[in-house]
Short mmCIF file of C-alpha atoms and ligand atoms in Angstrom, two decimals:
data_model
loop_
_atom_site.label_atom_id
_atom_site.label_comp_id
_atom_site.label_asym_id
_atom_site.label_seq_id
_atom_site.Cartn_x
_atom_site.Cartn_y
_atom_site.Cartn_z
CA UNK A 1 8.26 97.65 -32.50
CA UNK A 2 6.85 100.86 -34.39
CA UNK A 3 6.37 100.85 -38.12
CA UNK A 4 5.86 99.73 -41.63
CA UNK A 5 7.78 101.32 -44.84
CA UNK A 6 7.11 101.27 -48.19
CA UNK A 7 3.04 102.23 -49.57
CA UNK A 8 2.14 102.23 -53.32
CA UNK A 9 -1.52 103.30 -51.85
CA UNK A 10 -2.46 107.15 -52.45
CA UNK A 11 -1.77 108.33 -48.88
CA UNK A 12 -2.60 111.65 -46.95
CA UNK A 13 0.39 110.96 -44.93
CA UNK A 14 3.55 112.76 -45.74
CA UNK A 15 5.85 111.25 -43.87
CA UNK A 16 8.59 113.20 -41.61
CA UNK A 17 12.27 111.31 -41.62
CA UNK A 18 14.88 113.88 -40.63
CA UNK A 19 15.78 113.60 -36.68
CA UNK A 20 18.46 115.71 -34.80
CA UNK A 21 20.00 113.47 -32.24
CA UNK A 22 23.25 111.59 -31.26
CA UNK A 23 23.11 108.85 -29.26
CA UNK A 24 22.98 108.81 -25.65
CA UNK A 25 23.11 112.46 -25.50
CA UNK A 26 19.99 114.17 -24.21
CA UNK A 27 18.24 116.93 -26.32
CA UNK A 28 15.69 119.40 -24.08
CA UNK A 29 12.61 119.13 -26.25
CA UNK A 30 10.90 121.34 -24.27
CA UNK A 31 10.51 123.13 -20.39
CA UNK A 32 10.95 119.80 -18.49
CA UNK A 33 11.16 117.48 -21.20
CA UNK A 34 14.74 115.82 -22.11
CA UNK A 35 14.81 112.58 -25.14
CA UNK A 36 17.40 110.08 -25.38
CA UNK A 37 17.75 108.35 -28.73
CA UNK A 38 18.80 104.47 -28.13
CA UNK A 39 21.15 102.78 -30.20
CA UNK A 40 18.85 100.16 -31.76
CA UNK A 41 18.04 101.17 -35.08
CA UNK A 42 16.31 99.02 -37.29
CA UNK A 43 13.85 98.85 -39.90
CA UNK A 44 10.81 98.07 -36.95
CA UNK A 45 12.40 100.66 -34.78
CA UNK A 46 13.68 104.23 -37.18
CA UNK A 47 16.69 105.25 -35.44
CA UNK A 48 15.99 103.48 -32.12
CA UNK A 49 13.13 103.81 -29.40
CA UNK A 50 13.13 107.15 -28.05
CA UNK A 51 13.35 107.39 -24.09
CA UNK A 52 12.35 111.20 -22.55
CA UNK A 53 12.90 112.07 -18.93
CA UNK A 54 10.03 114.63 -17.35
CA UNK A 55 10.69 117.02 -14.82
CA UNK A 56 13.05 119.30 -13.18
CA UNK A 57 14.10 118.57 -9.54
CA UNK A 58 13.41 114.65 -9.57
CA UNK A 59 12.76 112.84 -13.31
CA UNK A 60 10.29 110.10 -14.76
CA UNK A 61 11.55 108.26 -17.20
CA UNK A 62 8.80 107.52 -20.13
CA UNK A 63 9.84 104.25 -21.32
CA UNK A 64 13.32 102.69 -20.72
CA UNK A 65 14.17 101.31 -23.87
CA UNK A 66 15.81 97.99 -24.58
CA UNK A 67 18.15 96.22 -22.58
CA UNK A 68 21.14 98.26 -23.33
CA UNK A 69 24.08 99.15 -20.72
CA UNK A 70 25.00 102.21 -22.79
CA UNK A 71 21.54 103.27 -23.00
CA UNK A 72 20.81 103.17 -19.23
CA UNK A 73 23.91 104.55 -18.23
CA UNK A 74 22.95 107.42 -20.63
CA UNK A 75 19.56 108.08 -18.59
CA UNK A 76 21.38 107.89 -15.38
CA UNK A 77 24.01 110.53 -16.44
CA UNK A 78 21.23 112.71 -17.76
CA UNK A 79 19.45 112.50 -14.37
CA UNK A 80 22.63 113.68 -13.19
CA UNK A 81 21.69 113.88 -8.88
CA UNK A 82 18.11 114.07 -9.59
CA UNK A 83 16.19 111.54 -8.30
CA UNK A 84 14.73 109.22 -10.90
CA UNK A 85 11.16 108.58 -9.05
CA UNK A 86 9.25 107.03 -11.60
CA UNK A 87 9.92 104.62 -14.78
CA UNK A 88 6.32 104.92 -16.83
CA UNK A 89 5.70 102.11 -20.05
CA UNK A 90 3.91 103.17 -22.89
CA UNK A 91 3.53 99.65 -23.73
CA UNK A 92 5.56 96.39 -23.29
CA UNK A 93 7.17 95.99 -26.74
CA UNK A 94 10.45 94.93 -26.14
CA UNK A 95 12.05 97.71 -27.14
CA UNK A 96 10.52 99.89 -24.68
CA UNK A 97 10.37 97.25 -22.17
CA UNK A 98 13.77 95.12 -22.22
CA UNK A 99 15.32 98.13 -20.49
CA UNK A 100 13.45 98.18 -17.64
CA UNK A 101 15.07 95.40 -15.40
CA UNK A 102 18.16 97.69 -15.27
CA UNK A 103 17.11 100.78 -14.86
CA UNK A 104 15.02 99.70 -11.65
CA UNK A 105 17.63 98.06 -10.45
CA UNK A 106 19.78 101.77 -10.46
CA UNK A 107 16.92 104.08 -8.90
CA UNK A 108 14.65 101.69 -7.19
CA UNK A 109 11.86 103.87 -9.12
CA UNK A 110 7.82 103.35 -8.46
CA UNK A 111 7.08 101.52 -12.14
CA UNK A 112 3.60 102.84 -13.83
CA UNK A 113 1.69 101.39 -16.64
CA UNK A 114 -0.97 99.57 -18.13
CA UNK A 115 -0.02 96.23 -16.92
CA UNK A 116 -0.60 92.89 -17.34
CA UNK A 117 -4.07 92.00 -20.36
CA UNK A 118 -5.52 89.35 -22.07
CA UNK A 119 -5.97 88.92 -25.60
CA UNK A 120 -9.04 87.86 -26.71
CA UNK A 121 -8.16 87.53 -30.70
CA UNK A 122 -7.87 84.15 -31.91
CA UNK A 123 -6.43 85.45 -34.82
CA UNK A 124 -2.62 84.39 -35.33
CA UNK A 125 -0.42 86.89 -37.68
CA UNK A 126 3.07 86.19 -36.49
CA UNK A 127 5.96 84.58 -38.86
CA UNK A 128 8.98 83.57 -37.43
CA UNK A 129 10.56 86.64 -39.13
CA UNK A 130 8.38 89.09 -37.44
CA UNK A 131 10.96 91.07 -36.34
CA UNK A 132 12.58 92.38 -33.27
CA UNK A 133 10.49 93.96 -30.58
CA UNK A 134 7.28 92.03 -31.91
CA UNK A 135 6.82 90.23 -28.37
CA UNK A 136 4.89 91.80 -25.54
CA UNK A 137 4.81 90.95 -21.90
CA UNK A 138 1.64 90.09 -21.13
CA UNK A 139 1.91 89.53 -17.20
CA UNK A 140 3.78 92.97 -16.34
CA UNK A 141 2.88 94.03 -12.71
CA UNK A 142 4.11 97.37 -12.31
CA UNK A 143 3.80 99.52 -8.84
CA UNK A 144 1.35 101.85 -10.35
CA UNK A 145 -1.32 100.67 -12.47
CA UNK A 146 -2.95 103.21 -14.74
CA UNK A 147 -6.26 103.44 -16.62
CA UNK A 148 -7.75 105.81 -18.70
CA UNK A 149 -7.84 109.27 -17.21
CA UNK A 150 -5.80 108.03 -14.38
CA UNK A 151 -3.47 111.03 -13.08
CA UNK A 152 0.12 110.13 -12.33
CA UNK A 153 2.09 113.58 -10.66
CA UNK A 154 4.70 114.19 -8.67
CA UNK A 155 7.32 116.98 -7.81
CA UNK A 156 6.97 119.33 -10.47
CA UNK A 157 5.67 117.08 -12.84
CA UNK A 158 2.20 115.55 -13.86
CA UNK A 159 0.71 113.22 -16.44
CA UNK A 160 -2.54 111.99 -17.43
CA UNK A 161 -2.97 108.58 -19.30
CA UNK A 162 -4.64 108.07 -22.09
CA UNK A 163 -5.34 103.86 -23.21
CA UNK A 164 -4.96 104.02 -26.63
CA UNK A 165 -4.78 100.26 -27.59
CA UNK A 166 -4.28 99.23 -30.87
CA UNK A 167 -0.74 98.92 -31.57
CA UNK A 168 -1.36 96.89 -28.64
CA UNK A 169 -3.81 95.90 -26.13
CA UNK A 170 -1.49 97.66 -23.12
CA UNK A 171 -0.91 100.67 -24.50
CA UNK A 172 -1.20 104.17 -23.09
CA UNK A 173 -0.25 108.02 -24.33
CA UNK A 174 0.44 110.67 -22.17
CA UNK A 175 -0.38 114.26 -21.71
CA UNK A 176 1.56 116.09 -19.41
CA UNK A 177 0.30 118.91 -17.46
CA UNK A 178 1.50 122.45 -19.37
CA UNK A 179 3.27 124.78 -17.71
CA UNK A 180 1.54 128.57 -18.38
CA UNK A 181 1.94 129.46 -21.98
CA UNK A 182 3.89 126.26 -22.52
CA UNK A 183 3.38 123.86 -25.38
CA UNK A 184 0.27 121.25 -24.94
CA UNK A 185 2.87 117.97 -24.44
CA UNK A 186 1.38 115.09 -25.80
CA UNK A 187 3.55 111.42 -25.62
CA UNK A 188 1.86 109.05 -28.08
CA UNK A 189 4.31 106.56 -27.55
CA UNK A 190 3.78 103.92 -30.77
CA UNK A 191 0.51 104.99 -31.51
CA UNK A 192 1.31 107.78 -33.70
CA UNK A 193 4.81 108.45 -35.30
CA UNK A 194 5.58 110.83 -38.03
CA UNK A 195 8.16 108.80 -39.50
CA UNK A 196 5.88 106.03 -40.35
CA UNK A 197 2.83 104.11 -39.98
CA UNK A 198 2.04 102.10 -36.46
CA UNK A 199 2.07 98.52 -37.15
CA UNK A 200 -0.77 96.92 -35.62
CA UNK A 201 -0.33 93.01 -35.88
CA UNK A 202 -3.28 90.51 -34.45
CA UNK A 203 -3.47 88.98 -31.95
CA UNK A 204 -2.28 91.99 -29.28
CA UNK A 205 -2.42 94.61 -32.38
CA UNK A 206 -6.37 95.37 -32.77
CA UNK A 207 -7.35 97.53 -36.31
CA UNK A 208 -10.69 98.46 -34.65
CA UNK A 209 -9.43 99.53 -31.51
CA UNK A 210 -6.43 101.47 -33.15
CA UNK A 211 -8.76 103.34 -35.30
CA UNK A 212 -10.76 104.33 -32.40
CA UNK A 213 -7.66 105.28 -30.33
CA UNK A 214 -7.11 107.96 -33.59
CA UNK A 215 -10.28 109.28 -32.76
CA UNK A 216 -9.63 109.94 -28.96
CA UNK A 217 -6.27 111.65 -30.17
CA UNK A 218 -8.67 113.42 -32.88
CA UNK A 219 -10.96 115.14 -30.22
CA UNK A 220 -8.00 116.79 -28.43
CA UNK A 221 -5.87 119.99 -28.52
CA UNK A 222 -2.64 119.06 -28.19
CA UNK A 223 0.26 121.22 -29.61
CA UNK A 224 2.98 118.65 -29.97
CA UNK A 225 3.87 115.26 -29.93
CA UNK A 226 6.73 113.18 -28.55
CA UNK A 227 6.49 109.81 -29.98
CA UNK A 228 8.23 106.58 -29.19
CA UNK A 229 10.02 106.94 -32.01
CA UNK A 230 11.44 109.38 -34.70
CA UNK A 231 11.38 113.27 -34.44
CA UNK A 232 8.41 115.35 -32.47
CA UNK A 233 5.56 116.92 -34.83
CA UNK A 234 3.03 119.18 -34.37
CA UNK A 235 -0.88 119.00 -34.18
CA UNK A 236 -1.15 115.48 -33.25
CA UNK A 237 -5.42 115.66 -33.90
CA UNK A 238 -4.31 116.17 -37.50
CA UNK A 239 -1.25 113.81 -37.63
CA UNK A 240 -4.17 111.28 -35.77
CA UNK A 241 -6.93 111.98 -38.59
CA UNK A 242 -4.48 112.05 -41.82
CA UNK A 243 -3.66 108.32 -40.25
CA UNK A 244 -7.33 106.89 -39.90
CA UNK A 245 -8.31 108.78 -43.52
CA UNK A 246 -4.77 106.45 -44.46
CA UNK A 247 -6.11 103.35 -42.97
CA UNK A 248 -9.26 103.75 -44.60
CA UNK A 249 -8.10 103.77 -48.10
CA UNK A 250 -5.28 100.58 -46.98
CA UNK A 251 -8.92 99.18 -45.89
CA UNK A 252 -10.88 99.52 -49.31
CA UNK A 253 -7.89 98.49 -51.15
CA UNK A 254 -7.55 95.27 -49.31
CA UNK A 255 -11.19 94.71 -50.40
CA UNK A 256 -11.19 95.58 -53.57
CA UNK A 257 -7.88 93.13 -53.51
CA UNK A 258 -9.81 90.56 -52.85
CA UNK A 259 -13.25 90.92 -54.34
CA UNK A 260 -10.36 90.73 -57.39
CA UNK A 261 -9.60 87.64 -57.11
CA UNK A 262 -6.74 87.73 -54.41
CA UNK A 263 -7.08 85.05 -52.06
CA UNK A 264 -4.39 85.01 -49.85
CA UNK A 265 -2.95 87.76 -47.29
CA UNK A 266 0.21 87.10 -49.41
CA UNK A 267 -1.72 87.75 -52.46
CA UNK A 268 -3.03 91.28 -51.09
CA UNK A 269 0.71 91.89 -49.96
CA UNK A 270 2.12 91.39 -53.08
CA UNK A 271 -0.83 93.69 -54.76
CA UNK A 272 -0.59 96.56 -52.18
CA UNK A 273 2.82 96.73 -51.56
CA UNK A 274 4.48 96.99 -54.53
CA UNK A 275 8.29 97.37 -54.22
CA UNK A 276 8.61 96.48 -50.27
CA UNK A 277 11.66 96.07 -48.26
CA UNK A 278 11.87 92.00 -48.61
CA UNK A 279 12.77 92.33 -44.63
CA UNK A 280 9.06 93.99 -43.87
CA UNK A 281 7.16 91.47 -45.73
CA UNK A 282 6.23 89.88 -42.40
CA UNK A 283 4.86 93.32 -41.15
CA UNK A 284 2.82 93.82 -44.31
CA UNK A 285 1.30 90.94 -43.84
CA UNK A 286 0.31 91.30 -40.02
CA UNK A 287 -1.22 94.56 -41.07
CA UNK A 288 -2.90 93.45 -43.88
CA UNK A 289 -4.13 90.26 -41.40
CA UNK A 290 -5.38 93.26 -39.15
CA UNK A 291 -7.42 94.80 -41.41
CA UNK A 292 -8.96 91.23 -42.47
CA UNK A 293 -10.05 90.86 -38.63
CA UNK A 294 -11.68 94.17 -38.84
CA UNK A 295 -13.18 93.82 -42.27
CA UNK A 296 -14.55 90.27 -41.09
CA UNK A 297 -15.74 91.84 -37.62
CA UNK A 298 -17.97 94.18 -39.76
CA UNK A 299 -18.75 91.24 -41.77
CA UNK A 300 -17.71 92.64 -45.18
CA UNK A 301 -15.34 88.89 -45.59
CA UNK A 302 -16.29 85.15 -44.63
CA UNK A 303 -13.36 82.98 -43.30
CA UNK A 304 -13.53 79.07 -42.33
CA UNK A 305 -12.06 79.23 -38.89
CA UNK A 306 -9.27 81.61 -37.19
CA UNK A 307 -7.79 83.69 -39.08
CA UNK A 308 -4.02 83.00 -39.85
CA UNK A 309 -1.99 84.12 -42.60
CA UNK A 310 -2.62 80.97 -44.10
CA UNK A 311 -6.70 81.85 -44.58
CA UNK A 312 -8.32 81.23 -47.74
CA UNK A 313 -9.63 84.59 -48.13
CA UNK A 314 -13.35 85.67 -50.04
CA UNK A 315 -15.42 88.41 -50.31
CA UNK A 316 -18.78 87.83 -48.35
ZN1 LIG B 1 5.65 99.15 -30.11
#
């Protein structure tokens, strides 16, 4: 699950939409770096969750994508006879995730990620029409368990994970290891797109932890970016900073919304997010619901209670 269309806000974000690609076939993005598009596009997921394979003589496979026979045949074909060692989660949103079982199952790959987390937010954002993708797993145990900093190499290749939670509590980006004069390879996974806006939805989306996962992003040097879904971009510091300035204005807006009178995340929806897709309604509102928490962590809002969509909202 990625993203959230449709802003009447003033934005700093200019938003990038055009992707070469044709399913299933692999595109070399750069010296050791191939993407496979999956076939599950949706409004939540662009074109579909991008997969990449790292490496030259033996491949890891940054995220798997959903459960899809086409799609995991694809990777296999593109790893040709090189040994797929590794399978490596950005996070556990099904799309990433649901491909997984399969793909083991074909290599017998190490697994590396974040693994399994608690959430610790009482708040509860999701409607029944959430979308696809919205689900984590919460209890994944993979072979390799990575932290921040944590190195993960082998063969020619070599990452280092970042935790960048927000989008969720699991997730990590990835900076591989340039090759002289090569491009600085950052894979943001979900955390930063270019096509769109991360959705970060309460209670495994956190708005204070995803702002200060921009910053991290903010205080490096990396040349481009491979996300988990859409087309590469460039600079990902700046991409990372024109998204917290964004979130900054969504967050006064949502005050002013309701220091005017809205009382109601549905209220503020309807206010900020004039003209939505009808079918994103339910993301607008976790987002919205995400900046609440945030606003009410910093105490700028009093609620009665956890906060739900259903929360009679007022300005402290
Ligand atoms: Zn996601």
């Amino acid at each position: 699950m990625a993203a959230l269309q449709s802003d009447t806000v003033a934005s700093p974000l200019a938003f990038k939409t055009t992707m070469d690609f044709a399913y299933g076939v692999p595109r070399a993005m750069a010296p050791g770096v191939a993407r496979i598009v999956a076939n599950n596009p949706s409004p939540y997921t662009f074109k579909g969750t991008n997969t990449y394979l790292i490496g030259i003589n033996s491949i890891a496979v940054i995220d798997p994508g959903p459960n899809d026979e086409a799609h995991t045949a694809a990777i296999l074909a593109a790893a040709g006879d090189r040994k797929i060692t590794h399978i490596i989660l950005t996070h556990t949103h099904r799309d990433h995730y649901d491909g997984l079982a399969a793909l083991l199952a074909a290599t017998g790959a190490k697994t590396a990620g974040y693994g399994a987390y608690a959430v610790t937010s009482d708040t509860h954002a999701r409607p029944a029409s959430a979308g696809e993708g919205a689900h984590t797993e919460r209890n994944w145990r993979p072979d390799i368990v990575l932290r921040e900093g944590d190195e993960l190499a082998h063969g020619d290749w070599a990452l280092t994970a970042l935790h960048t939670p927000g989008h969720t509590p699991d997730h990590l980006s990835f900076a591989l290891r340039p090759i002289a004069d090569g491009p600085r390879v950052l894979f943001p996974g979900d955390h930063v797109m270019a096509w769109n806006t991360s959705v970060v939805a309460p209670p495994e989306g956190r708005m204070a932890d995803y702002l200060a996962s921009l910053e991290k992003l903010m205080a490096r040097d990396d040349t481009i970016a491979f996300p988990g879904h859409g087309g590469q971009y460039e600079t990902p510091a700046r991409v990372a900073k024109a998204y917290l300035i964004h979130r900054r204005m969504r967050d006064t807006a949502i005050l002013e919304a309701i220091r005017h009178g809205a009382t109601s995340v549905e209220q503020v929806v309807a206010q900020i997010y004039k003209g939505l897709d009808p079918r994103l309604v339910g993301a607008a509102s976790m987002s919205v619901l995400a900046h609440i928490e945030h606003q009410v962590e910093r105490g700028l809002l009093t609620v009665d209670g956890p906060l739900s969509l259903a929360t009679v909202l007022s300005a402290a």
